[in-house]
Amino acid sequence: MKRNIVLYVGAFELPDCNAAAQRVRANAILLTALGYDVVLIGRSSDPDCPPNKLRRAQHVGIDHDCWEMGHPASQKDWLRYISSVAALDKLIEHEYSGRVHSIICYNFPAVAQFRVRKLARRAGARAMADVTEWYQSLVPTSVAALVKNFDTWFRMRIVNPRMDALITTSRYLTRYYERWFDSLVELPTLIEHDSNNLEGLFATPDGGVKRLYYGGSVIEKRALAKEKEGLKDRIDWVLELLDAVKQEGGEFHFDIYGVAREDYLEVLPYHEPLLQRLRENVCFHGRRPRHELLDAQRCCDFSIFMRSAIRTTLAGFPTKFTESISVGTPVITNALENIEPYMNEGENCERIEYTNLEESVARIKACLALPAAEVLRRKLACRQSAQFHPLRFVEEAAKLFPDQRGSQ
């Protein structure tokens, strides 16, 4: 019997409810190009979807087999979620027995992932992990925080090195894990898109006020957010730079999606005077549907974000960088080692650094002064580059399967 099925399992919500879903769908395209049939096994926010039981799902635009289970609704459900693979075992037995080539765990709970490894052995399959994050330890103020810290330690340092192969998303993770693996592939966050579709690209006409965009979650972990280094995205840095830009006569409109003004000030109350100074320039939109964010990003002149060099940011790869370039919008950001190889200044990005206020303010002002034709040229270059289209990484992904392509 042909073993050509790859099960991709994790807490992603299809079709595109979180960044995890976007990565998994893109990686599924890679695996399909290599000759495998991919089965996506994720989560659902539907209250009628039972926790710890899998049901078949269908999503427009996704041709793979899809299964999903509900989010844990009780402490008992949660304990089963982080420790049990009974539902996955049952699915393999009844739907894919004898045909599973590999099981890929996407940022899976450590104990459950360890059991997936054993399950794969019994099924005659390979056990892999797609590792895209390594969070800072939470302040141990609750049992939940202690459990989360243990789960992260156990998964990253004990379970992942014992998998058969690994996918990482950054040099930080690759450096840590490459000592254990021959089959290790580093893939940035990828997004499927039509690079020939240039519809909707827009640059502010000459004489108009250029638009800047940020979309994401400023406050990742409230237990850490009270400390400045706990902020994953440093929009506080961006706002301080833009405040300096305005004081030097620069004009702009900055749309912030994913956080409300009051939530931002709850964590960074000392920015109240700054936001007051920028009240005509900055608009907080809070959480909005993804299609609205994509439209706003496509219609702005530049997206902008900054990150500090902490483990959380170095281990991952910012989806907002991939997404912005893929929709056709150049990025203003600081250069961390995970994205630096993909930065092409003057084409898809402009580099700024919080530690160099004078030069960064000058660079932002220069972006705001660009003619509309130049902004549009850069936007076309971003879109047409197909820099993060999954099919550009097929040869790299093939290293996960050194023996065959879709058969065993």
Tab-separated table of C-alpha atoms in Angstrom:
chain	number	residue	atom	x	y	z
A	1	MET	CA	0.000	0.000	0.000
A	2	LYS	CA	1.282	3.428	-0.959
A	3	ARG	CA	2.311	5.601	1.971
A	4	ASN	CA	1.842	9.117	0.678
A	5	ILE	CA	-0.252	10.849	3.364
A	6	VAL	CA	1.178	13.549	5.612
A	7	LEU	CA	-0.891	14.519	8.645
A	8	TYR	CA	-0.337	18.135	9.718
A	9	VAL	CA	-1.718	18.651	13.219
A	10	GLY	CA	-1.790	21.708	15.479
A	11	ALA	CA	-3.785	24.608	16.919
A	12	PHE	CA	-4.339	26.332	13.588
A	13	GLU	CA	-7.817	27.562	12.686
A	14	LEU	CA	-8.732	27.155	9.053
A	15	PRO	CA	-9.207	28.719	6.628
A	16	ASP	CA	-7.212	31.793	7.775
A	17	CYS	CA	-8.287	32.602	11.323
A	18	ASN	CA	-4.706	32.844	12.618
A	19	ALA	CA	-1.153	33.117	11.338
A	20	ALA	CA	-0.619	29.420	12.031
A	21	ALA	CA	-3.297	28.533	9.472
A	22	GLN	CA	-1.551	30.614	6.813
A	23	ARG	CA	1.791	28.901	7.430
A	24	VAL	CA	0.319	25.401	7.465
A	25	ARG	CA	-1.639	25.984	4.241
A	26	ALA	CA	1.493	27.264	2.504
A	27	ASN	CA	3.575	24.330	3.724
A	28	ALA	CA	0.838	21.973	2.546
A	29	ILE	CA	1.342	23.362	-0.972
A	30	LEU	CA	5.029	22.450	-0.693
A	31	LEU	CA	4.255	18.915	0.435
A	32	THR	CA	1.691	18.489	-2.340
A	33	ALA	CA	4.286	19.603	-4.892
A	34	LEU	CA	6.536	16.833	-3.555
A	35	GLY	CA	3.855	14.227	-4.248
A	36	TYR	CA	2.161	13.863	-0.865
A	37	ASP	CA	-1.508	14.034	0.065
A	38	VAL	CA	-1.803	16.409	3.016
A	39	VAL	CA	-4.414	16.120	5.757
A	40	LEU	CA	-4.889	19.224	7.923
A	41	ILE	CA	-6.005	18.591	11.509
A	42	GLY	CA	-6.667	21.826	13.387
A	43	ARG	CA	-8.905	23.587	15.891
A	44	SER	CA	-12.289	25.280	15.645
A	45	SER	CA	-13.858	28.154	17.592
A	46	ASP	CA	-17.310	26.785	16.796
A	47	PRO	CA	-18.962	26.151	20.193
A	48	ASP	CA	-20.740	23.138	18.680
A	49	CYS	CA	-17.432	21.510	17.767
A	50	PRO	CA	-16.609	19.028	20.546
A	51	PRO	CA	-13.220	19.254	22.285
A	52	ASN	CA	-10.928	16.224	22.007
A	53	LYS	CA	-13.037	14.710	19.214
A	54	LEU	CA	-12.320	15.179	15.528
A	55	ARG	CA	-14.931	16.022	12.933
A	56	ARG	CA	-14.502	16.432	9.201
A	57	ALA	CA	-14.474	20.031	7.939
A	58	GLN	CA	-14.660	21.724	4.553
A	59	HIS	CA	-13.274	25.149	3.688
A	60	VAL	CA	-13.596	27.109	0.472
A	61	GLY	CA	-10.283	27.230	-1.361
A	62	ILE	CA	-8.749	24.265	0.511
A	63	ASP	CA	-8.609	20.985	-1.405
A	64	HIS	CA	-6.951	18.937	1.345
A	65	ASP	CA	-8.796	16.655	3.734
A	66	CYS	CA	-9.535	18.776	6.816
A	67	TRP	CA	-10.436	17.749	10.350
A	68	GLU	CA	-10.968	19.865	13.435
A	69	MET	CA	-11.779	19.707	17.128
A	70	GLY	CA	-13.149	22.337	19.480
A	71	HIS	CA	-11.138	24.337	21.974
A	72	PRO	CA	-11.018	22.961	25.534
A	73	ALA	CA	-14.085	24.065	27.477
A	74	SER	CA	-13.041	22.868	30.931
A	75	GLN	CA	-9.956	22.032	32.941
A	76	LYS	CA	-10.513	18.349	32.187
A	77	ASP	CA	-10.742	19.094	28.453
A	78	TRP	CA	-7.546	21.128	28.653
A	79	LEU	CA	-5.625	18.356	30.408
A	80	ARG	CA	-6.748	15.901	27.727
A	81	TYR	CA	-5.751	18.335	24.987
A	82	ILE	CA	-2.166	18.740	26.239
A	83	SER	CA	-1.625	15.053	26.982
A	84	SER	CA	-3.837	12.790	24.832
A	85	VAL	CA	-3.568	11.710	21.189
A	86	ALA	CA	-6.519	9.307	21.322
A	87	ALA	CA	-8.517	11.230	18.720
A	88	LEU	CA	-5.578	11.254	16.296
A	89	ASP	CA	-4.954	7.547	16.886
A	90	LYS	CA	-8.594	6.782	16.126
A	91	LEU	CA	-8.541	8.921	12.972
A	92	ILE	CA	-5.495	7.117	11.590
A	93	GLU	CA	-7.025	3.707	12.352
A	94	HIS	CA	-10.368	4.419	10.686
A	95	GLU	CA	-9.430	6.758	7.823
A	96	TYR	CA	-5.757	6.439	6.896
A	97	SER	CA	-4.523	3.094	8.202
A	98	GLY	CA	-1.365	1.921	6.450
A	99	ARG	CA	-1.100	5.062	4.311
A	100	VAL	CA	0.505	7.607	6.645
A	101	HIS	CA	4.039	8.551	5.683
A	102	SER	CA	4.592	11.339	8.227
A	103	ILE	CA	2.914	13.231	11.045
A	104	ILE	CA	3.943	16.881	11.464
A	105	CYS	CA	3.216	18.546	14.801
A	106	TYR	CA	2.843	22.320	14.591
A	107	ASN	CA	3.911	23.901	17.928
A	108	PHE	CA	2.186	21.023	19.685
A	109	PRO	CA	1.806	20.510	23.462
A	110	ALA	CA	4.930	18.717	24.652
A	111	VAL	CA	3.434	15.591	26.254
A	112	ALA	CA	0.988	15.117	23.385
A	113	GLN	CA	3.799	15.562	20.843
A	114	PHE	CA	5.889	12.949	22.661
A	115	ARG	CA	2.948	10.571	22.313
A	116	VAL	CA	2.549	11.458	18.639
A	117	ARG	CA	6.124	10.291	18.195
A	118	LYS	CA	5.215	6.907	19.700
A	119	LEU	CA	2.009	6.784	17.652
A	120	ALA	CA	3.968	7.410	14.458
A	121	ARG	CA	6.313	4.547	15.300
A	122	ARG	CA	3.381	2.165	15.702
A	123	ALA	CA	1.868	3.373	12.435
A	124	GLY	CA	5.147	2.916	10.545
A	125	ALA	CA	5.369	6.665	9.926
A	126	ARG	CA	7.873	9.442	10.585
A	127	ALA	CA	7.292	12.023	13.317
A	128	MET	CA	8.238	15.619	12.523
A	129	ALA	CA	7.763	18.998	14.178
A	130	ASP	CA	7.211	22.419	12.655
A	131	VAL	CA	8.828	24.747	15.195
A	132	THR	CA	8.035	28.444	14.785
A	133	GLU	CA	8.165	29.879	18.299
A	134	TRP	CA	10.088	29.811	21.548
A	135	TYR	CA	8.368	32.102	24.015
A	136	GLN	CA	9.992	33.813	26.953
A	137	SER	CA	9.145	32.253	30.304
A	138	LEU	CA	6.004	33.654	31.892
A	139	VAL	CA	6.121	35.289	35.297
A	140	PRO	CA	5.204	32.308	37.564
A	141	THR	CA	2.210	33.890	39.246
A	142	SER	CA	-0.254	31.058	38.585
A	143	VAL	CA	-0.490	27.310	38.041
A	144	ALA	CA	-1.272	27.953	34.370
A	145	ALA	CA	1.948	29.945	33.971
A	146	LEU	CA	3.972	27.178	35.617
A	147	VAL	CA	2.410	24.549	33.345
A	148	LYS	CA	3.076	26.708	30.276
A	149	ASN	CA	6.712	27.225	31.260
A	150	PHE	CA	7.220	23.479	31.772
A	151	ASP	CA	5.497	22.683	28.481
A	152	THR	CA	7.780	25.075	26.588
A	153	TRP	CA	10.940	23.712	28.263
A	154	PHE	CA	9.962	20.068	27.721
A	155	ARG	CA	8.941	20.547	24.073
A	156	MET	CA	11.898	22.683	23.000
A	157	ARG	CA	14.692	20.912	24.870
A	158	ILE	CA	13.518	17.295	25.246
A	159	VAL	CA	10.820	16.365	22.724
A	160	ASN	CA	11.795	18.266	19.574
A	161	PRO	CA	15.353	16.857	19.469
A	162	ARG	CA	13.866	13.345	19.519
A	163	MET	CA	11.680	13.786	16.428
A	164	ASP	CA	12.659	12.204	13.109
A	165	ALA	CA	12.901	15.522	11.258
A	166	LEU	CA	12.348	19.187	11.978
A	167	ILE	CA	11.122	22.303	10.210
A	168	THR	CA	12.314	25.562	11.727
A	169	THR	CA	11.504	29.144	10.841
A	170	SER	CA	14.673	31.036	11.807
A	171	ARG	CA	18.439	30.813	12.094
A	172	TYR	CA	18.032	31.015	15.870
A	173	LEU	CA	16.120	27.732	15.959
A	174	THR	CA	18.213	26.123	13.230
A	175	ARG	CA	21.435	26.799	15.142
A	176	TYR	CA	19.978	25.233	18.270
A	177	TYR	CA	18.609	22.061	16.614
A	178	GLU	CA	21.006	21.302	13.753
A	179	ARG	CA	23.314	19.256	16.012
A	180	TRP	CA	20.579	16.590	16.291
A	181	PHE	CA	19.324	16.393	12.702
A	182	ASP	CA	20.334	15.531	9.180
A	183	SER	CA	16.763	16.193	7.998
A	184	LEU	CA	16.261	19.787	9.098
A	185	VAL	CA	14.723	22.447	6.863
A	186	GLU	CA	14.442	26.170	7.593
A	187	LEU	CA	11.367	27.781	6.048
A	188	PRO	CA	10.288	31.372	6.652
A	189	THR	CA	6.584	32.111	6.931
A	190	LEU	CA	5.191	31.582	3.428
A	191	ILE	CA	1.922	32.750	1.872
A	192	GLU	CA	0.252	31.546	-1.299
A	193	HIS	CA	-0.612	34.458	-3.583
A	194	ASP	CA	-0.932	35.376	-7.246
A	195	SER	CA	2.087	37.575	-7.997
A	196	ASN	CA	0.609	38.485	-11.391
A	197	ASN	CA	-2.541	39.970	-9.868
A	198	LEU	CA	-1.721	43.646	-9.411
A	199	GLU	CA	-5.288	44.747	-8.760
A	200	GLY	CA	-5.811	47.148	-5.867
A	201	LEU	CA	-2.228	48.382	-5.499
A	202	PHE	CA	-2.356	52.030	-4.506
A	203	ALA	CA	0.056	54.855	-3.709
A	204	THR	CA	-1.002	58.165	-2.176
A	205	PRO	CA	-1.037	60.840	-4.917
A	206	ASP	CA	1.689	63.496	-4.819
A	207	GLY	CA	0.776	66.222	-2.362
A	208	GLY	CA	-1.300	63.861	-0.196
A	209	VAL	CA	-0.464	62.535	3.274
A	210	LYS	CA	1.135	59.109	3.066
A	211	ARG	CA	-0.451	56.235	4.961
A	212	LEU	CA	1.402	53.864	7.270
A	213	TYR	CA	-0.019	50.560	8.525
A	214	TYR	CA	0.491	48.193	11.435
A	215	GLY	CA	-1.529	45.025	11.953
A	216	GLY	CA	-0.924	42.604	14.792
A	217	SER	CA	-1.146	42.019	18.489
A	218	VAL	CA	0.909	44.540	20.440
A	219	ILE	CA	0.142	42.844	23.747
A	220	GLU	CA	1.155	39.203	23.437
A	221	LYS	CA	1.321	38.194	27.094
A	222	ARG	CA	-0.138	40.384	29.800
A	223	ALA	CA	2.055	38.681	32.412
A	224	LEU	CA	5.043	39.987	30.453
A	225	ALA	CA	3.567	43.102	28.878
A	226	LYS	CA	3.859	45.023	32.121
A	227	GLU	CA	7.578	44.789	31.445
A	228	LYS	CA	8.694	46.585	28.274
A	229	GLU	CA	10.851	43.680	27.113
A	230	GLY	CA	7.730	41.502	27.080
A	231	LEU	CA	6.285	43.385	24.126
A	232	LYS	CA	6.738	41.288	21.006
A	233	ASP	CA	6.021	44.148	18.594
A	234	ARG	CA	7.529	47.450	19.708
A	235	ILE	CA	4.853	49.829	18.467
A	236	ASP	CA	5.938	52.064	21.351
A	237	TRP	CA	9.258	52.493	19.492
A	238	VAL	CA	7.428	53.208	16.235
A	239	LEU	CA	5.214	55.825	17.862
A	240	GLU	CA	8.180	57.532	19.511
A	241	LEU	CA	9.965	57.730	16.151
A	242	LEU	CA	6.835	59.061	14.454
A	243	ASP	CA	6.435	61.637	17.219
A	244	ALA	CA	9.953	62.841	16.394
A	245	VAL	CA	9.088	62.814	12.673
A	246	LYS	CA	6.098	65.054	13.323
A	247	GLN	CA	8.143	67.429	15.457
A	248	GLU	CA	10.448	67.833	12.458
A	249	GLY	CA	7.532	68.685	10.178
A	250	GLY	CA	6.748	65.254	8.727
A	251	GLU	CA	3.126	64.453	7.924
A	252	PHE	CA	1.587	60.977	7.904
A	253	HIS	CA	-1.487	58.949	8.806
A	254	PHE	CA	-0.819	55.786	10.830
A	255	ASP	CA	-3.497	53.061	11.076
A	256	ILE	CA	-3.004	50.572	13.919
A	257	TYR	CA	-5.034	47.362	13.705
A	258	GLY	CA	-5.223	44.633	16.319
A	259	VAL	CA	-5.238	46.752	19.485
A	260	ALA	CA	-7.542	49.426	20.869
A	261	ARG	CA	-6.213	52.719	22.198
A	262	GLU	CA	-7.396	52.021	25.737
A	263	ASP	CA	-5.720	48.591	25.775
A	264	TYR	CA	-2.472	50.104	24.557
A	265	LEU	CA	-2.544	52.745	27.290
A	266	GLU	CA	-3.354	50.128	29.915
A	267	VAL	CA	0.092	48.644	29.300
A	268	LEU	CA	1.928	51.861	28.363
A	269	PRO	CA	0.134	54.650	30.266
A	270	TYR	CA	3.112	57.028	29.997
A	271	HIS	CA	2.351	57.341	26.245
A	272	GLU	CA	-0.850	59.272	26.887
A	273	PRO	CA	0.837	62.665	26.163
A	274	LEU	CA	2.486	61.237	23.039
A	275	LEU	CA	-0.812	59.906	21.685
A	276	GLN	CA	-2.393	63.239	22.430
A	277	ARG	CA	0.256	64.951	20.317
A	278	LEU	CA	-0.381	62.440	17.523
A	279	ARG	CA	-4.175	62.490	17.800
A	280	GLU	CA	-4.546	63.828	14.243
A	281	ASN	CA	-2.086	61.307	12.823
A	282	VAL	CA	-2.789	57.988	14.538
A	283	CYS	CA	-5.945	55.882	14.450
A	284	PHE	CA	-6.454	52.724	16.545
A	285	HIS	CA	-8.902	50.305	14.923
A	286	GLY	CA	-8.844	47.400	17.396
A	287	ARG	CA	-9.460	43.847	16.201
A	288	ARG	CA	-10.964	43.689	12.713
A	289	PRO	CA	-11.669	40.882	10.195
A	290	ARG	CA	-8.639	39.723	8.265
A	291	HIS	CA	-10.017	40.802	4.880
A	292	GLU	CA	-10.285	44.353	6.220
A	293	LEU	CA	-6.664	44.264	7.374
A	294	LEU	CA	-5.499	43.020	3.981
A	295	ASP	CA	-7.406	45.797	2.211
A	296	ALA	CA	-5.909	48.424	4.522
A	297	GLN	CA	-2.422	47.015	4.071
A	298	ARG	CA	-2.755	46.922	0.296
A	299	CYS	CA	-3.931	50.551	0.191
A	300	CYS	CA	-1.253	52.029	2.455
A	301	ASP	CA	2.112	53.295	1.233
A	302	PHE	CA	4.251	51.426	3.772
A	303	SER	CA	3.684	48.990	6.600
A	304	ILE	CA	5.796	49.603	9.688
A	305	PHE	CA	6.756	47.570	12.734
A	306	MET	CA	9.758	47.046	14.992
A	307	ARG	CA	10.858	44.222	17.266
A	308	SER	CA	13.428	43.914	20.019
A	309	ALA	CA	16.002	41.132	19.813
A	310	ILE	CA	14.610	38.749	22.420
A	311	ARG	CA	14.214	34.978	22.142
A	312	THR	CA	10.543	35.200	21.197
A	313	THR	CA	11.209	37.455	18.193
A	314	LEU	CA	14.446	35.790	17.075
A	315	ALA	CA	12.959	32.289	17.139
A	316	GLY	CA	9.967	33.175	14.984
A	317	PHE	CA	9.525	34.777	11.587
A	318	PRO	CA	7.132	37.749	11.438
A	319	THR	CA	4.078	36.906	9.352
A	320	LYS	CA	3.497	40.654	8.968
A	321	PHE	CA	6.761	40.942	6.991
A	322	THR	CA	5.817	38.117	4.623
A	323	GLU	CA	2.228	39.266	4.288
A	324	SER	CA	3.079	42.892	3.575
A	325	ILE	CA	5.514	42.077	0.775
A	326	SER	CA	3.166	39.436	-0.647
A	327	VAL	CA	0.224	41.859	-0.906
A	328	GLY	CA	2.542	44.458	-2.445
A	329	THR	CA	3.470	46.877	0.333
A	330	PRO	CA	7.089	47.705	1.267
A	331	VAL	CA	8.033	47.473	4.941
A	332	ILE	CA	9.755	49.907	7.285
A	333	THR	CA	11.367	47.879	10.068
A	334	ASN	CA	14.526	47.090	12.001
A	335	ALA	CA	16.839	44.317	10.847
A	336	LEU	CA	16.744	41.189	13.005
A	337	GLU	CA	18.686	38.174	11.788
A	338	ASN	CA	15.564	36.194	10.859
A	339	ILE	CA	14.389	38.705	8.239
A	340	GLU	CA	17.681	40.367	7.249
A	341	PRO	CA	18.422	37.855	4.436
A	342	TYR	CA	15.105	38.804	2.832
A	343	MET	CA	15.486	42.588	3.162
A	344	ASN	CA	16.276	44.517	-0.025
A	345	GLU	CA	16.524	48.167	0.925
A	346	GLY	CA	15.008	50.578	-1.540
A	347	GLU	CA	12.887	47.783	-3.015
A	348	ASN	CA	10.892	45.810	-0.454
A	349	CYS	CA	11.933	47.620	2.721
A	350	GLU	CA	13.589	50.505	4.516
A	351	ARG	CA	15.716	49.849	7.602
A	352	ILE	CA	15.348	51.831	10.821
A	353	GLU	CA	16.855	51.318	14.266
A	354	TYR	CA	15.474	52.572	17.567
A	355	THR	CA	18.992	53.100	18.864
A	356	ASN	CA	19.755	55.542	16.027
A	357	LEU	CA	16.975	58.089	16.385
A	358	GLU	CA	18.396	60.755	14.082
A	359	GLU	CA	19.044	58.453	11.107
A	360	SER	CA	15.765	56.555	11.555
A	361	VAL	CA	13.716	59.759	11.648
A	362	ALA	CA	15.508	60.913	8.484
A	363	ARG	CA	14.734	57.612	6.729
A	364	ILE	CA	11.067	57.732	7.645
A	365	LYS	CA	10.847	61.348	6.453
A	366	ALA	CA	12.493	60.306	3.181
A	367	CYS	CA	9.871	57.571	2.707
A	368	LEU	CA	7.096	60.072	3.372
A	369	ALA	CA	8.568	62.405	0.736
A	370	LEU	CA	8.842	59.812	-2.053
A	371	PRO	CA	6.914	60.558	-5.265
A	372	ALA	CA	3.813	58.421	-5.791
A	373	ALA	CA	5.418	56.848	-8.873
A	374	GLU	CA	8.370	55.585	-6.806
A	375	VAL	CA	6.133	54.182	-4.069
A	376	LEU	CA	4.053	52.385	-6.695
A	377	ARG	CA	7.212	51.029	-8.336
A	378	ARG	CA	8.284	49.527	-5.015
A	379	LYS	CA	4.844	48.094	-4.421
A	380	LEU	CA	4.875	46.425	-7.828
A	381	ALA	CA	8.353	45.050	-7.100
A	382	CYS	CA	7.152	43.561	-3.815
A	383	ARG	CA	4.111	41.928	-5.351
A	384	GLN	CA	5.803	40.582	-8.449
A	385	SER	CA	8.816	39.200	-6.601
A	386	ALA	CA	6.777	36.254	-5.251
A	387	GLN	CA	9.521	36.227	-2.641
A	388	PHE	CA	7.539	34.166	-0.137
A	389	HIS	CA	5.462	32.008	-2.466
A	390	PRO	CA	5.689	28.404	-1.234
A	391	LEU	CA	6.638	26.963	-4.621
A	392	ARG	CA	9.929	28.873	-4.440
A	393	PHE	CA	10.946	26.607	-1.546
A	394	VAL	CA	10.120	23.166	-2.987
A	395	GLU	CA	13.751	22.167	-3.421
A	396	GLU	CA	14.525	23.101	0.171
A	397	ALA	CA	11.471	21.266	1.542
A	398	ALA	CA	12.476	18.130	-0.376
A	399	LYS	CA	15.366	17.708	2.077
A	400	LEU	CA	12.806	16.506	4.618
A	401	PHE	CA	12.256	13.415	2.474
A	402	PRO	CA	15.697	12.301	1.294
A	403	ASP	CA	14.629	8.780	0.315
A	404	GLN	CA	11.576	9.296	-1.844
A	405	ARG	CA	8.952	11.661	-3.228
A	406	GLY	CA	5.505	10.566	-2.194
A	407	SER	CA	5.997	6.816	-1.971
A	408	GLN	CA	7.567	4.274	0.273
